[in-house]
Amino acid sequence: MSKNHTKQKAAQAATSGQPTEGPLTHEELQLSGRNHSMPLEALHEDITPAGLHYLLIHFDIPLVSAESWRLRLGGAVHRSLELSLDDIKARPAVTMPVTLECAGNGRSLLQPRPLSQPWVLGAVGTAEWTGAPLAPLLEEAGLARDAVELVFTGADSGIQGGVEEPYARSLSIEEAMHPEVMLAYAMNGQPLPPQHGFPLRLLVPGWYGMASVKWLASIEAVRSRFTGWQQSVAYHYLQGPDGPGLPVSHIRVRSLMVPPGIPDFFTRRRVVDAGPVMLEGRAWSGHGEVERVEVGIDGEWMPAHLEPALGDFAWRRWSMVWVASPGEHVLRCRAMDTSGALQSNEQVWNYQGLGNNMAQRVEVTVR
Ligand SMILES: Nc1nc2c(c(=O)[nH]1)N[C@H]1C(S)=C(S)[C@@H](COP(=O)(O)O)O[C@H]1N2
Ligand SMILES: [Mo]
């Protein structure tokens, strides 16, 4: 095979969305350098500091000037609105802790691995978000009787699947009217950092992160279902390349633990001293409250102690004391929510590598 052919083949293999069992690609490295995880030791904290919160940016961070920026609310409404940041800040505000997780969290652990942002387990964080609830604004604009959805469009755009589009997602009117859905302009008491959507983002608590459109530029009421790429092609549970599949919406139940002890630099394998070790972590779900967390020590599952949730849409802390004996051990954790959903011990594969909430596994050497 000629050099050119080899190159072409490599380029083909790295097409986004294809499953592979090969080594990590340059494209995945580029994406993982731009979109960072929350370090798992940040699970110690109720509220994730903004700089440690995970980050997912499909295209480039748009540079938006707060002075000239306006939010346009139009389409199938009785009264179109154009609002400045000050207009939105002048409205009644709510502040609430919300756990945000990327639907692709855990993707790189799947075998085969769908080529995309290669998350391990840290695509999650809980911030305290402040903003204006969306429902009163929609009432003010007055939705037309035949409006079926709202399309939320960001100021960023790029090419996916060969199509150039701004990042845009829709919600049904019913979903958009939920009281917790807000237009957020502050994160942990500070203006949104550029990477998290300055000056304004949509926040849809309980849903995977893709719904929470950053750098929000417009809200449009539409009379038929929105078919943009991020809505109708991306974010579907599929078994192969062809759709339609089921759209991804709410966050599946998950728990994570702070890896105990200290890591080896290169492998990040854990080394722990023998004796009592406090295992702790967080658990959350977008399908109802987490009601049980279990820790598996070498395959034997035991209930962990659960603390109250930080809020209706935020994680709960869990802990358990483990008396570590010298040798090699495998630690796992899994949660169950009030819908009865339990994290699986084995992978449940899908083509886009979404919603992989397989129970975490941490290998530990006790000395
Ligand atoms: N405009 C815009 N909004 C966006 C995205 C994006 O690329 N552009 N990424 C989405 C995805 S997939 C996720 S998981 C969350 C990530 O939010 P964060 O970076 O603030 O953690 O933003 C969502 N909103
Ligand atoms: Mo995401």
mmCIF file of C-alpha atoms and ligand atoms in Angstrom:
data_model
loop_
_atom_site.group_PDB
_atom_site.id
_atom_site.type_symbol
_atom_site.label_atom_id
_atom_site.label_comp_id
_atom_site.label_asym_id
_atom_site.label_seq_id
_atom_site.Cartn_x
_atom_site.Cartn_y
_atom_site.Cartn_z
ATOM 1 C CA MET A 1 0.000 0.000 0.000
ATOM 2 C CA SER A 2 1.348 3.435 -0.915
ATOM 3 C CA LYS A 3 2.059 6.014 1.733
ATOM 4 C CA ASN A 4 -0.872 8.089 0.480
ATOM 5 C CA HIS A 5 -3.256 5.186 0.812
ATOM 6 C CA THR A 6 -2.130 4.497 4.358
ATOM 7 C CA LYS A 7 -2.751 8.123 5.189
ATOM 8 C CA GLN A 8 -6.189 8.052 3.584
ATOM 9 C CA LYS A 9 -7.098 4.936 5.491
ATOM 10 C CA ALA A 10 -6.030 6.508 8.771
ATOM 11 C CA ALA A 11 -8.141 9.565 7.969
ATOM 12 C CA GLN A 12 -11.115 7.333 7.260
ATOM 13 C CA ALA A 13 -10.655 5.368 10.444
ATOM 14 C CA ALA A 14 -10.744 8.604 12.402
ATOM 15 C CA THR A 15 -14.178 9.624 11.124
ATOM 16 C CA SER A 16 -16.189 10.788 14.087
ATOM 17 C CA GLY A 17 -18.706 8.289 15.346
ATOM 18 C CA GLN A 18 -17.079 5.071 14.214
ATOM 19 C CA PRO A 19 -16.303 2.362 16.742
ATOM 20 C CA THR A 20 -12.684 1.270 17.002
ATOM 21 C CA GLU A 21 -10.514 -1.012 19.075
ATOM 22 C CA GLY A 22 -7.356 0.664 17.868
ATOM 23 C CA PRO A 23 -5.030 2.959 19.809
ATOM 24 C CA LEU A 24 -6.091 6.483 20.725
ATOM 25 C CA THR A 25 -6.106 8.722 17.639
ATOM 26 C CA HIS A 26 -4.638 12.180 17.156
ATOM 27 C CA GLU A 27 -8.199 13.520 16.778
ATOM 28 C CA GLU A 28 -9.192 12.143 20.178
ATOM 29 C CA LEU A 29 -6.046 13.640 21.704
ATOM 30 C CA GLN A 30 -6.929 17.062 20.236
ATOM 31 C CA LEU A 31 -10.450 16.890 21.633
ATOM 32 C CA SER A 32 -9.387 15.643 25.057
ATOM 33 C CA GLY A 33 -6.826 18.454 25.326
ATOM 34 C CA ARG A 34 -9.539 21.051 24.725
ATOM 35 C CA ASN A 35 -12.316 19.424 26.735
ATOM 36 C CA HIS A 36 -11.098 18.524 30.190
ATOM 37 C CA SER A 37 -12.606 16.304 32.891
ATOM 38 C CA MET A 38 -13.238 17.108 36.504
ATOM 39 C CA PRO A 39 -10.357 15.479 38.443
ATOM 40 C CA LEU A 40 -12.089 12.795 40.537
ATOM 41 C CA GLU A 41 -10.564 14.122 43.774
ATOM 42 C CA ALA A 42 -12.898 17.123 43.286
ATOM 43 C CA LEU A 43 -15.714 14.726 44.304
ATOM 44 C CA HIS A 44 -14.628 15.673 47.857
ATOM 45 C CA GLU A 45 -16.381 19.020 47.395
ATOM 46 C CA ASP A 46 -20.099 19.764 47.374
ATOM 47 C CA ILE A 47 -19.628 22.482 44.775
ATOM 48 C CA THR A 48 -17.062 22.028 42.053
ATOM 49 C CA PRO A 49 -14.826 25.100 41.650
ATOM 50 C CA ALA A 50 -15.443 26.535 38.162
ATOM 51 C CA GLY A 51 -11.903 25.733 37.031
ATOM 52 C CA LEU A 52 -12.338 22.047 37.928
ATOM 53 C CA HIS A 53 -15.791 21.635 36.362
ATOM 54 C CA TYR A 54 -15.678 19.520 33.188
ATOM 55 C CA LEU A 55 -15.791 21.282 29.858
ATOM 56 C CA LEU A 56 -17.306 20.331 26.511
ATOM 57 C CA ILE A 57 -17.007 22.682 23.563
ATOM 58 C CA HIS A 58 -17.886 21.239 20.158
ATOM 59 C CA PHE A 59 -16.395 24.029 18.056
ATOM 60 C CA ASP A 60 -14.572 27.224 19.193
ATOM 61 C CA ILE A 61 -15.383 29.409 22.188
ATOM 62 C CA PRO A 62 -17.122 32.430 20.637
ATOM 63 C CA LEU A 63 -15.870 35.758 21.945
ATOM 64 C CA VAL A 64 -18.980 37.665 22.933
ATOM 65 C CA SER A 65 -19.080 41.257 24.169
ATOM 66 C CA ALA A 66 -21.557 41.614 27.014
ATOM 67 C CA GLU A 67 -22.392 45.188 25.957
ATOM 68 C CA SER A 68 -23.478 44.448 22.403
ATOM 69 C CA TRP A 69 -24.885 40.984 23.122
ATOM 70 C CA ARG A 70 -28.681 40.588 22.934
ATOM 71 C CA LEU A 71 -30.943 37.588 23.443
ATOM 72 C CA ARG A 72 -33.625 37.390 20.768
ATOM 73 C CA LEU A 73 -36.822 35.549 21.603
ATOM 74 C CA GLY A 74 -39.034 35.204 18.565
ATOM 75 C CA GLY A 75 -40.706 32.938 16.039
ATOM 76 C CA ALA A 76 -44.182 31.660 16.898
ATOM 77 C CA VAL A 77 -44.800 34.182 19.694
ATOM 78 C CA HIS A 78 -47.211 37.106 20.064
ATOM 79 C CA ARG A 79 -44.492 39.541 21.094
ATOM 80 C CA SER A 80 -40.839 39.158 20.109
ATOM 81 C CA LEU A 81 -38.372 40.221 22.768
ATOM 82 C CA GLU A 82 -34.839 41.489 22.545
ATOM 83 C CA LEU A 83 -33.094 41.507 25.898
ATOM 84 C CA SER A 84 -29.755 42.813 27.090
ATOM 85 C CA LEU A 85 -27.820 41.081 29.846
ATOM 86 C CA ASP A 86 -28.938 43.818 32.252
ATOM 87 C CA ASP A 87 -32.587 43.200 31.289
ATOM 88 C CA ILE A 88 -32.184 39.530 32.182
ATOM 89 C CA LYS A 89 -30.294 40.277 35.406
ATOM 90 C CA ALA A 90 -33.062 42.679 36.444
ATOM 91 C CA ARG A 91 -35.609 39.825 36.458
ATOM 92 C CA PRO A 92 -36.273 37.704 39.572
ATOM 93 C CA ALA A 93 -33.303 35.359 40.005
ATOM 94 C CA VAL A 94 -32.854 31.847 41.325
ATOM 95 C CA THR A 95 -29.663 30.174 42.495
ATOM 96 C CA MET A 96 -29.392 26.409 42.671
ATOM 97 C CA PRO A 97 -26.814 23.642 42.694
ATOM 98 C CA VAL A 98 -27.068 21.530 39.556
ATOM 99 C CA THR A 99 -25.059 18.446 38.625
ATOM 100 C CA LEU A 100 -24.193 18.595 34.940
ATOM 101 C CA GLU A 101 -22.835 15.532 33.156
ATOM 102 C CA CYS A 102 -21.863 14.994 29.535
ATOM 103 C CA ALA A 103 -23.851 12.226 27.849
ATOM 104 C CA GLY A 104 -20.536 10.869 26.543
ATOM 105 C CA ASN A 105 -19.066 10.387 30.023
ATOM 106 C CA GLY A 106 -17.487 6.906 30.181
ATOM 107 C CA ARG A 107 -17.300 6.609 26.371
ATOM 108 C CA SER A 108 -13.619 5.638 26.170
ATOM 109 C CA LEU A 109 -14.224 2.674 28.485
ATOM 110 C CA LEU A 110 -16.540 1.061 25.934
ATOM 111 C CA GLN A 111 -15.225 -1.778 23.799
ATOM 112 C CA PRO A 112 -15.200 -1.074 20.919
ATOM 113 C CA ARG A 113 -14.793 2.644 21.539
ATOM 114 C CA PRO A 114 -16.895 5.103 19.496
ATOM 115 C CA LEU A 115 -14.576 7.772 18.079
ATOM 116 C CA SER A 116 -15.448 11.120 19.626
ATOM 117 C CA GLN A 117 -14.429 13.060 22.730
ATOM 118 C CA PRO A 118 -12.776 10.175 24.656
ATOM 119 C CA TRP A 119 -14.076 10.750 28.151
ATOM 120 C CA VAL A 120 -12.987 8.424 30.932
ATOM 121 C CA LEU A 121 -15.188 9.161 33.969
ATOM 122 C CA GLY A 122 -14.803 12.823 34.905
ATOM 123 C CA ALA A 123 -17.274 14.537 32.563
ATOM 124 C CA VAL A 124 -19.347 15.799 35.481
ATOM 125 C CA GLY A 125 -19.464 18.674 37.937
ATOM 126 C CA THR A 126 -21.831 20.474 40.277
ATOM 127 C CA ALA A 127 -21.945 24.246 40.225
ATOM 128 C CA GLU A 128 -24.203 26.768 41.859
ATOM 129 C CA TRP A 129 -25.960 28.414 38.928
ATOM 130 C CA THR A 130 -27.786 31.746 39.077
ATOM 131 C CA GLY A 131 -30.207 32.936 36.458
ATOM 132 C CA ALA A 132 -33.698 33.915 35.422
ATOM 133 C CA PRO A 133 -36.312 31.152 35.169
ATOM 134 C CA LEU A 134 -37.313 30.662 31.524
ATOM 135 C CA ALA A 135 -41.077 30.045 31.933
ATOM 136 C CA PRO A 136 -42.073 33.635 32.897
ATOM 137 C CA LEU A 137 -40.170 34.973 29.884
ATOM 138 C CA LEU A 138 -42.022 32.615 27.579
ATOM 139 C CA GLU A 139 -45.294 33.717 29.130
ATOM 140 C CA GLU A 140 -44.347 37.324 28.536
ATOM 141 C CA ALA A 141 -43.620 36.638 24.859
ATOM 142 C CA GLY A 142 -46.862 34.642 24.573
ATOM 143 C CA LEU A 143 -46.391 31.385 22.676
ATOM 144 C CA ALA A 144 -48.593 30.870 19.615
ATOM 145 C CA ARG A 145 -51.122 28.070 20.091
ATOM 146 C CA ASP A 146 -49.531 25.948 17.395
ATOM 147 C CA ALA A 147 -45.944 26.331 18.665
ATOM 148 C CA VAL A 148 -44.536 22.870 19.457
ATOM 149 C CA GLU A 149 -40.912 23.440 20.391
ATOM 150 C CA LEU A 150 -38.370 26.058 21.341
ATOM 151 C CA VAL A 151 -35.042 26.125 19.551
ATOM 152 C CA PHE A 152 -32.080 27.381 21.552
ATOM 153 C CA THR A 153 -29.151 28.536 19.414
ATOM 154 C CA GLY A 154 -25.629 29.334 20.556
ATOM 155 C CA ALA A 155 -23.263 31.930 19.105
ATOM 156 C CA ASP A 156 -20.788 29.164 18.166
ATOM 157 C CA SER A 157 -20.841 27.204 14.951
ATOM 158 C CA GLY A 158 -18.858 24.603 13.071
ATOM 159 C CA ILE A 159 -19.129 21.602 10.821
ATOM 160 C CA GLN A 160 -20.401 18.191 11.862
ATOM 161 C CA GLY A 161 -21.325 15.430 9.418
ATOM 162 C CA GLY A 162 -20.270 17.776 6.607
ATOM 163 C CA VAL A 163 -22.932 20.315 7.559
ATOM 164 C CA GLU A 164 -22.155 23.807 8.845
ATOM 165 C CA GLU A 165 -24.508 24.817 11.627
ATOM 166 C CA PRO A 166 -24.562 26.795 14.846
ATOM 167 C CA TYR A 167 -24.802 24.666 17.984
ATOM 168 C CA ALA A 168 -28.561 24.410 18.546
ATOM 169 C CA ARG A 169 -30.917 22.190 20.518
ATOM 170 C CA SER A 170 -34.664 22.188 21.078
ATOM 171 C CA LEU A 171 -37.020 21.378 23.929
ATOM 172 C CA SER A 172 -40.740 20.717 23.746
ATOM 173 C CA ILE A 173 -42.867 23.520 25.172
ATOM 174 C CA GLU A 174 -43.712 21.296 28.128
ATOM 175 C CA GLU A 175 -40.050 20.568 28.895
ATOM 176 C CA ALA A 176 -39.069 24.216 28.491
ATOM 177 C CA MET A 177 -41.792 25.344 30.930
ATOM 178 C CA HIS A 178 -40.412 23.273 33.832
ATOM 179 C CA PRO A 179 -39.740 25.717 36.673
ATOM 180 C CA GLU A 180 -36.090 24.646 37.107
ATOM 181 C CA VAL A 181 -35.141 25.512 33.498
ATOM 182 C CA MET A 182 -33.227 28.789 33.584
ATOM 183 C CA LEU A 183 -31.169 31.298 31.655
ATOM 184 C CA ALA A 184 -27.976 31.297 33.716
ATOM 185 C CA TYR A 185 -25.534 34.210 33.871
ATOM 186 C CA ALA A 186 -23.527 33.240 36.956
ATOM 187 C CA MET A 187 -21.634 30.135 38.042
ATOM 188 C CA ASN A 188 -20.554 29.808 41.678
ATOM 189 C CA GLY A 189 -21.383 33.489 42.234
ATOM 190 C CA GLN A 190 -19.257 34.806 39.361
ATOM 191 C CA PRO A 191 -20.145 35.801 35.795
ATOM 192 C CA LEU A 192 -19.977 32.743 33.525
ATOM 193 C CA PRO A 193 -16.395 32.048 32.449
ATOM 194 C CA PRO A 194 -15.980 32.234 28.629
ATOM 195 C CA GLN A 195 -15.672 28.444 28.358
ATOM 196 C CA HIS A 196 -18.952 27.864 30.233
ATOM 197 C CA GLY A 197 -21.087 30.108 28.020
ATOM 198 C CA PHE A 198 -20.490 33.809 28.777
ATOM 199 C CA PRO A 199 -22.617 35.860 28.963
ATOM 200 C CA LEU A 200 -25.673 33.567 29.138
ATOM 201 C CA ARG A 201 -26.492 29.884 28.833
ATOM 202 C CA LEU A 202 -29.550 27.733 29.026
ATOM 203 C CA LEU A 203 -29.536 25.333 31.977
ATOM 204 C CA VAL A 204 -31.783 22.266 31.876
ATOM 205 C CA PRO A 205 -31.376 20.535 35.260
ATOM 206 C CA GLY A 206 -31.693 16.736 35.205
ATOM 207 C CA TRP A 207 -30.741 16.482 31.529
ATOM 208 C CA TYR A 208 -27.389 15.501 30.112
ATOM 209 C CA GLY A 209 -25.252 18.537 29.307
ATOM 210 C CA MET A 210 -25.997 18.820 25.580
ATOM 211 C CA ALA A 211 -29.391 20.416 26.345
ATOM 212 C CA SER A 212 -27.818 23.312 28.249
ATOM 213 C CA VAL A 213 -26.884 25.512 25.275
ATOM 214 C CA LYS A 214 -23.994 27.876 26.030
ATOM 215 C CA TRP A 215 -23.398 31.378 24.553
ATOM 216 C CA LEU A 216 -27.153 31.561 24.027
ATOM 217 C CA ALA A 217 -28.004 33.924 21.156
ATOM 218 C CA SER A 218 -31.637 33.183 20.384
ATOM 219 C CA ILE A 219 -34.743 31.315 21.430
ATOM 220 C CA GLU A 220 -37.190 30.601 18.642
ATOM 221 C CA ALA A 221 -40.651 29.111 19.012
ATOM 222 C CA VAL A 222 -41.290 26.799 16.066
ATOM 223 C CA ARG A 223 -44.361 25.071 14.627
ATOM 224 C CA SER A 224 -42.642 21.814 13.662
ATOM 225 C CA ARG A 225 -39.991 19.611 15.228
ATOM 226 C CA PHE A 226 -36.455 20.990 14.983
ATOM 227 C CA THR A 227 -34.163 18.783 12.917
ATOM 228 C CA GLY A 228 -30.701 20.316 13.438
ATOM 229 C CA TRP A 229 -27.692 17.995 13.687
ATOM 230 C CA GLN A 230 -27.281 18.188 17.487
ATOM 231 C CA GLN A 231 -30.971 17.387 17.866
ATOM 232 C CA SER A 232 -31.792 14.742 15.299
ATOM 233 C CA VAL A 233 -28.503 13.042 14.418
ATOM 234 C CA ALA A 234 -26.260 13.427 17.460
ATOM 235 C CA TYR A 235 -27.375 12.310 20.932
ATOM 236 C CA HIS A 236 -29.327 9.192 20.085
ATOM 237 C CA TYR A 237 -29.118 5.728 21.582
ATOM 238 C CA LEU A 238 -28.377 3.569 18.533
ATOM 239 C CA GLN A 239 -26.983 0.121 17.832
ATOM 240 C CA GLY A 240 -25.453 1.057 14.458
ATOM 241 C CA PRO A 241 -24.870 4.057 12.190
ATOM 242 C CA ASP A 242 -28.496 4.261 11.058
ATOM 243 C CA GLY A 243 -31.243 5.923 13.022
ATOM 244 C CA PRO A 244 -33.591 6.945 14.252
ATOM 245 C CA GLY A 245 -32.865 5.432 17.706
ATOM 246 C CA LEU A 246 -34.020 6.980 20.948
ATOM 247 C CA PRO A 247 -33.154 10.591 21.759
ATOM 248 C CA VAL A 248 -30.910 11.128 24.791
ATOM 249 C CA SER A 249 -32.479 13.287 27.477
ATOM 250 C CA HIS A 250 -32.199 12.802 31.252
ATOM 251 C CA ILE A 251 -29.057 11.767 33.127
ATOM 252 C CA ARG A 252 -28.840 8.059 33.942
ATOM 253 C CA VAL A 253 -28.108 7.154 37.546
ATOM 254 C CA ARG A 254 -24.394 7.117 38.379
ATOM 255 C CA SER A 255 -22.034 7.094 41.340
ATOM 256 C CA LEU A 256 -18.333 7.816 41.409
ATOM 257 C CA MET A 257 -15.714 7.469 44.128
ATOM 258 C CA VAL A 258 -12.665 9.512 44.937
ATOM 259 C CA PRO A 259 -9.865 7.085 44.053
ATOM 260 C CA PRO A 260 -8.314 6.295 47.474
ATOM 261 C CA GLY A 261 -4.674 6.587 48.496
ATOM 262 C CA ILE A 262 -2.060 7.966 46.133
ATOM 263 C CA PRO A 263 -1.601 7.392 42.389
ATOM 264 C CA ASP A 264 1.327 6.105 40.439
ATOM 265 C CA PHE A 265 2.254 9.017 38.132
ATOM 266 C CA PHE A 266 2.019 7.283 34.777
ATOM 267 C CA THR A 267 -0.570 4.518 35.245
ATOM 268 C CA ARG A 268 -2.572 6.358 37.922
ATOM 269 C CA ARG A 269 -2.931 3.014 39.687
ATOM 270 C CA ARG A 270 -3.777 3.524 43.369
ATOM 271 C CA VAL A 271 -1.529 2.647 46.309
ATOM 272 C CA VAL A 272 -3.152 2.542 49.756
ATOM 273 C CA ASP A 273 -1.832 1.798 53.248
ATOM 274 C CA ALA A 274 -3.427 -1.169 55.072
ATOM 275 C CA GLY A 275 -6.027 -0.339 57.742
ATOM 276 C CA PRO A 276 -9.263 1.678 57.738
ATOM 277 C CA VAL A 277 -9.745 3.771 54.593
ATOM 278 C CA MET A 278 -12.608 6.226 54.149
ATOM 279 C CA LEU A 279 -14.112 5.573 50.732
ATOM 280 C CA GLU A 280 -16.313 8.402 49.530
ATOM 281 C CA GLY A 281 -17.916 9.815 46.470
ATOM 282 C CA ARG A 282 -21.085 11.258 44.960
ATOM 283 C CA ALA A 283 -24.165 9.840 43.270
ATOM 284 C CA TRP A 284 -26.818 11.496 41.084
ATOM 285 C CA SER A 285 -29.618 10.782 38.638
ATOM 286 C CA GLY A 286 -31.918 12.732 36.330
ATOM 287 C CA HIS A 287 -34.644 10.116 36.787
ATOM 288 C CA GLY A 288 -35.477 10.705 40.462
ATOM 289 C CA GLU A 289 -33.522 10.745 43.672
ATOM 290 C CA VAL A 290 -30.644 8.372 44.349
ATOM 291 C CA GLU A 291 -31.863 6.028 47.055
ATOM 292 C CA ARG A 292 -29.016 3.554 47.453
ATOM 293 C CA VAL A 293 -25.284 3.381 46.844
ATOM 294 C CA GLU A 294 -23.312 0.167 47.190
ATOM 295 C CA VAL A 295 -19.588 -0.354 47.274
ATOM 296 C CA GLY A 296 -18.116 -3.545 45.839
ATOM 297 C CA ILE A 297 -14.933 -4.858 47.404
ATOM 298 C CA ASP A 298 -13.542 -7.691 45.292
ATOM 299 C CA GLY A 299 -17.053 -8.518 44.072
ATOM 300 C CA GLU A 300 -18.861 -8.303 47.414
ATOM 301 C CA TRP A 301 -21.397 -5.451 47.528
ATOM 302 C CA MET A 302 -22.098 -3.477 50.727
ATOM 303 C CA PRO A 303 -24.363 -0.467 51.330
ATOM 304 C CA ALA A 304 -22.688 2.935 51.710
ATOM 305 C CA HIS A 305 -23.877 5.714 54.010
ATOM 306 C CA LEU A 306 -25.833 8.355 52.061
ATOM 307 C CA GLU A 307 -26.070 12.056 52.913
ATOM 308 C CA PRO A 308 -28.973 14.272 51.797
ATOM 309 C CA ALA A 309 -28.814 15.581 48.234
ATOM 310 C CA LEU A 310 -27.482 19.128 47.817
ATOM 311 C CA GLY A 311 -30.618 19.987 45.873
ATOM 312 C CA ASP A 312 -33.335 18.460 43.702
ATOM 313 C CA PHE A 313 -30.976 18.357 40.730
ATOM 314 C CA ALA A 314 -27.624 17.859 42.449
ATOM 315 C CA TRP A 315 -25.579 14.927 43.698
ATOM 316 C CA ARG A 316 -25.523 13.275 47.153
ATOM 317 C CA ARG A 317 -22.373 12.404 49.048
ATOM 318 C CA TRP A 318 -21.822 8.794 50.084
ATOM 319 C CA SER A 319 -19.138 7.172 52.230
ATOM 320 C CA MET A 320 -18.038 3.839 53.627
ATOM 321 C CA VAL A 321 -15.124 2.737 55.777
ATOM 322 C CA TRP A 322 -13.088 -0.059 54.206
ATOM 323 C CA VAL A 323 -10.602 -1.997 56.269
ATOM 324 C CA ALA A 324 -7.926 -2.565 53.665
ATOM 325 C CA SER A 325 -5.815 -5.713 53.878
ATOM 326 C CA PRO A 326 -2.480 -6.031 52.062
ATOM 327 C CA GLY A 327 -2.716 -7.279 48.489
ATOM 328 C CA GLU A 328 -4.471 -6.417 45.225
ATOM 329 C CA HIS A 329 -8.120 -5.295 45.356
ATOM 330 C CA VAL A 330 -10.852 -4.126 42.986
ATOM 331 C CA LEU A 331 -13.212 -1.436 44.316
ATOM 332 C CA ARG A 332 -16.453 -0.555 42.592
ATOM 333 C CA CYS A 333 -19.524 1.560 43.339
ATOM 334 C CA ARG A 334 -23.042 1.584 41.957
ATOM 335 C CA ALA A 335 -26.185 3.565 42.682
ATOM 336 C CA MET A 336 -29.919 3.013 42.343
ATOM 337 C CA ASP A 337 -32.531 5.750 41.937
ATOM 338 C CA THR A 338 -36.219 5.976 42.829
ATOM 339 C CA SER A 339 -37.166 4.892 39.290
ATOM 340 C CA GLY A 340 -35.570 1.528 40.153
ATOM 341 C CA ALA A 341 -32.676 2.012 37.700
ATOM 342 C CA LEU A 342 -29.410 0.468 38.926
ATOM 343 C CA GLN A 343 -25.951 0.924 37.408
ATOM 344 C CA SER A 344 -24.832 -2.163 35.557
ATOM 345 C CA ASN A 345 -21.634 -4.066 36.364
ATOM 346 C CA GLU A 346 -21.071 -4.725 32.662
ATOM 347 C CA GLN A 347 -21.010 -2.348 29.714
ATOM 348 C CA VAL A 348 -24.231 -1.688 27.806
ATOM 349 C CA TRP A 349 -22.865 -0.643 24.425
ATOM 350 C CA ASN A 350 -24.342 1.867 21.986
ATOM 351 C CA TYR A 351 -23.027 3.362 18.750
ATOM 352 C CA GLN A 352 -22.445 6.950 19.905
ATOM 353 C CA GLY A 353 -21.089 5.870 23.293
ATOM 354 C CA LEU A 354 -23.753 7.739 25.279
ATOM 355 C CA GLY A 355 -25.174 7.233 28.754
ATOM 356 C CA ASN A 356 -22.520 4.648 29.688
ATOM 357 C CA ASN A 357 -23.180 4.458 33.412
ATOM 358 C CA MET A 358 -21.410 1.141 34.015
ATOM 359 C CA ALA A 359 -20.225 0.896 37.616
ATOM 360 C CA GLN A 360 -16.803 2.480 38.185
ATOM 361 C CA ARG A 361 -13.877 0.162 38.824
ATOM 362 C CA VAL A 362 -10.766 1.173 40.771
ATOM 363 C CA GLU A 363 -7.795 -1.169 41.116
ATOM 364 C CA VAL A 364 -5.865 -0.731 44.332
ATOM 365 C CA THR A 365 -2.622 -2.098 45.729
ATOM 366 C CA VAL A 366 -2.678 -2.189 49.528
ATOM 367 C CA ARG A 367 0.729 -2.171 51.211
HETATM 368 N N1 LIG B 1 -23.360 26.516 22.345
HETATM 369 C C1 LIG B 1 -22.933 25.337 22.834
HETATM 370 N N2 LIG B 1 -23.547 24.826 23.919
HETATM 371 C C2 LIG B 1 -23.148 23.663 24.449
HETATM 372 C C3 LIG B 1 -22.101 22.910 23.859
HETATM 373 C C4 LIG B 1 -21.441 23.475 22.729
HETATM 374 O O1 LIG B 1 -20.501 22.918 22.177
HETATM 375 N N3 LIG B 1 -21.893 24.692 22.249
HETATM 376 N N4 LIG B 1 -21.771 21.693 24.390
HETATM 377 C C5 LIG B 1 -22.835 21.010 25.128
HETATM 378 C C6 LIG B 1 -22.421 19.802 25.811
HETATM 379 S S1 LIG B 1 -22.325 18.399 24.864
HETATM 380 C C7 LIG B 1 -22.230 19.750 27.165
HETATM 381 S S2 LIG B 1 -21.894 18.293 27.925
HETATM 382 C C8 LIG B 1 -22.326 20.968 27.992
HETATM 383 C C9 LIG B 1 -21.050 21.199 28.757
HETATM 384 O O2 LIG B 1 -21.158 22.308 29.585
HETATM 385 P P1 LIG B 1 -19.864 22.841 30.371
HETATM 386 O O3 LIG B 1 -18.734 22.933 29.370
HETATM 387 O O4 LIG B 1 -20.254 24.138 30.967
HETATM 388 O O5 LIG B 1 -19.541 21.807 31.424
HETATM 389 O O6 LIG B 1 -22.579 22.132 27.204
HETATM 390 C C10 LIG B 1 -23.473 21.943 26.143
HETATM 391 N N5 LIG B 1 -23.787 23.211 25.550
HETATM 392 MO MO MO B 2 -21.832 16.621 26.275
#
